[in-house]
Amino acid sequence: MDRLYGGSGAVRNYAAILVVDGAVLGWDGIALWSDGSPLIAFLYVVLALGCIATGGGLYMRWGRARYRLSPEGIEVERHGESKAVRWADIAGISEFKGPPIALEDRALFYGPLLPLGLLAGERILEIIHRPGARFLIRESLVEGYGGLRQDILNYVGRDTLVNLHARYWRRQ
């Protein structure tokens, strides 16, 4: 039986806040235009379009991610690209915790920088393939990260190296 996990509500909420912010800035820009301040109104409208474009891009790229788990493997679909890995090909799993800057230094951080990550830190699940490749699953980009992590651990089996207590400052 397949299990499906989707993009995080935090990403969708942040994208919605950006779009609403863009709409408010656009409305204020139109009001300033009618009051006779064309330069400031133009700047407001440009900023509004930037907010709306950023919110739409954030949702299109990261809000529609899908993680499908089946007895054969995991299939990850992010921003139009799909990657499938069989459970038998997984050599190790590690979970890293820490601030985004420290995770970025170890090439573990990917995706947008969300405001919540600056305060609470990030958790990233690293799945290593046998051919030497890896892919990362970031907690703030996945709805139901805890269940996804547990399902992956249940499927992988006992012959895989699992380190769920890794920290970003630990040397390998």
Phi, psi and omega in degrees: 000129182279144173245138183238129176241142183246186179294156185288146174294333179296321178293315179295321179294318179295320177296320179295320178298319179296320180292317178296318177300318177297320179294319179294316178297320177297318178297316177295323177298319178294321178295320178293325178299316181288338177277354176097025177242076187292326182291312179294321178298318178298316178298319177298316182293320178296316177296321178297316179295323176296317178296316180295318179294320179295316178297317178295318178296320178299316179292315183295324184275318187242338183283346182251019180294146180227138177235113182250120179254132178226169177299340180274326184175195179241138176239123182249125178239112179232134178033054174086349179256138180241138180224128180241139179226133177279148180299327181293340182270358184272125182263332182195156179226130175228148175241126181249142179232146175155181178290151183303325182295318180291323177292324177297323179298331180261012180060037178252347184262134177216163178087186185285154175272109181268146182303326181297325181294333178291328182270314188263349186082182184228153170238133182229129177263120180257124178248119185258129178273161178293323179291359179105357178273166177210160166220158189244144175237120184260132185302316186287352178256000184235130174280124181080041184303317181300316177294321178298314180298316181294320177297320178297315179297324178293323182283327190294318179102182188269346184272008182256137176291121182237125176230099180261009180242024179290150176234159185291337182269356183285133179273145180247000000 
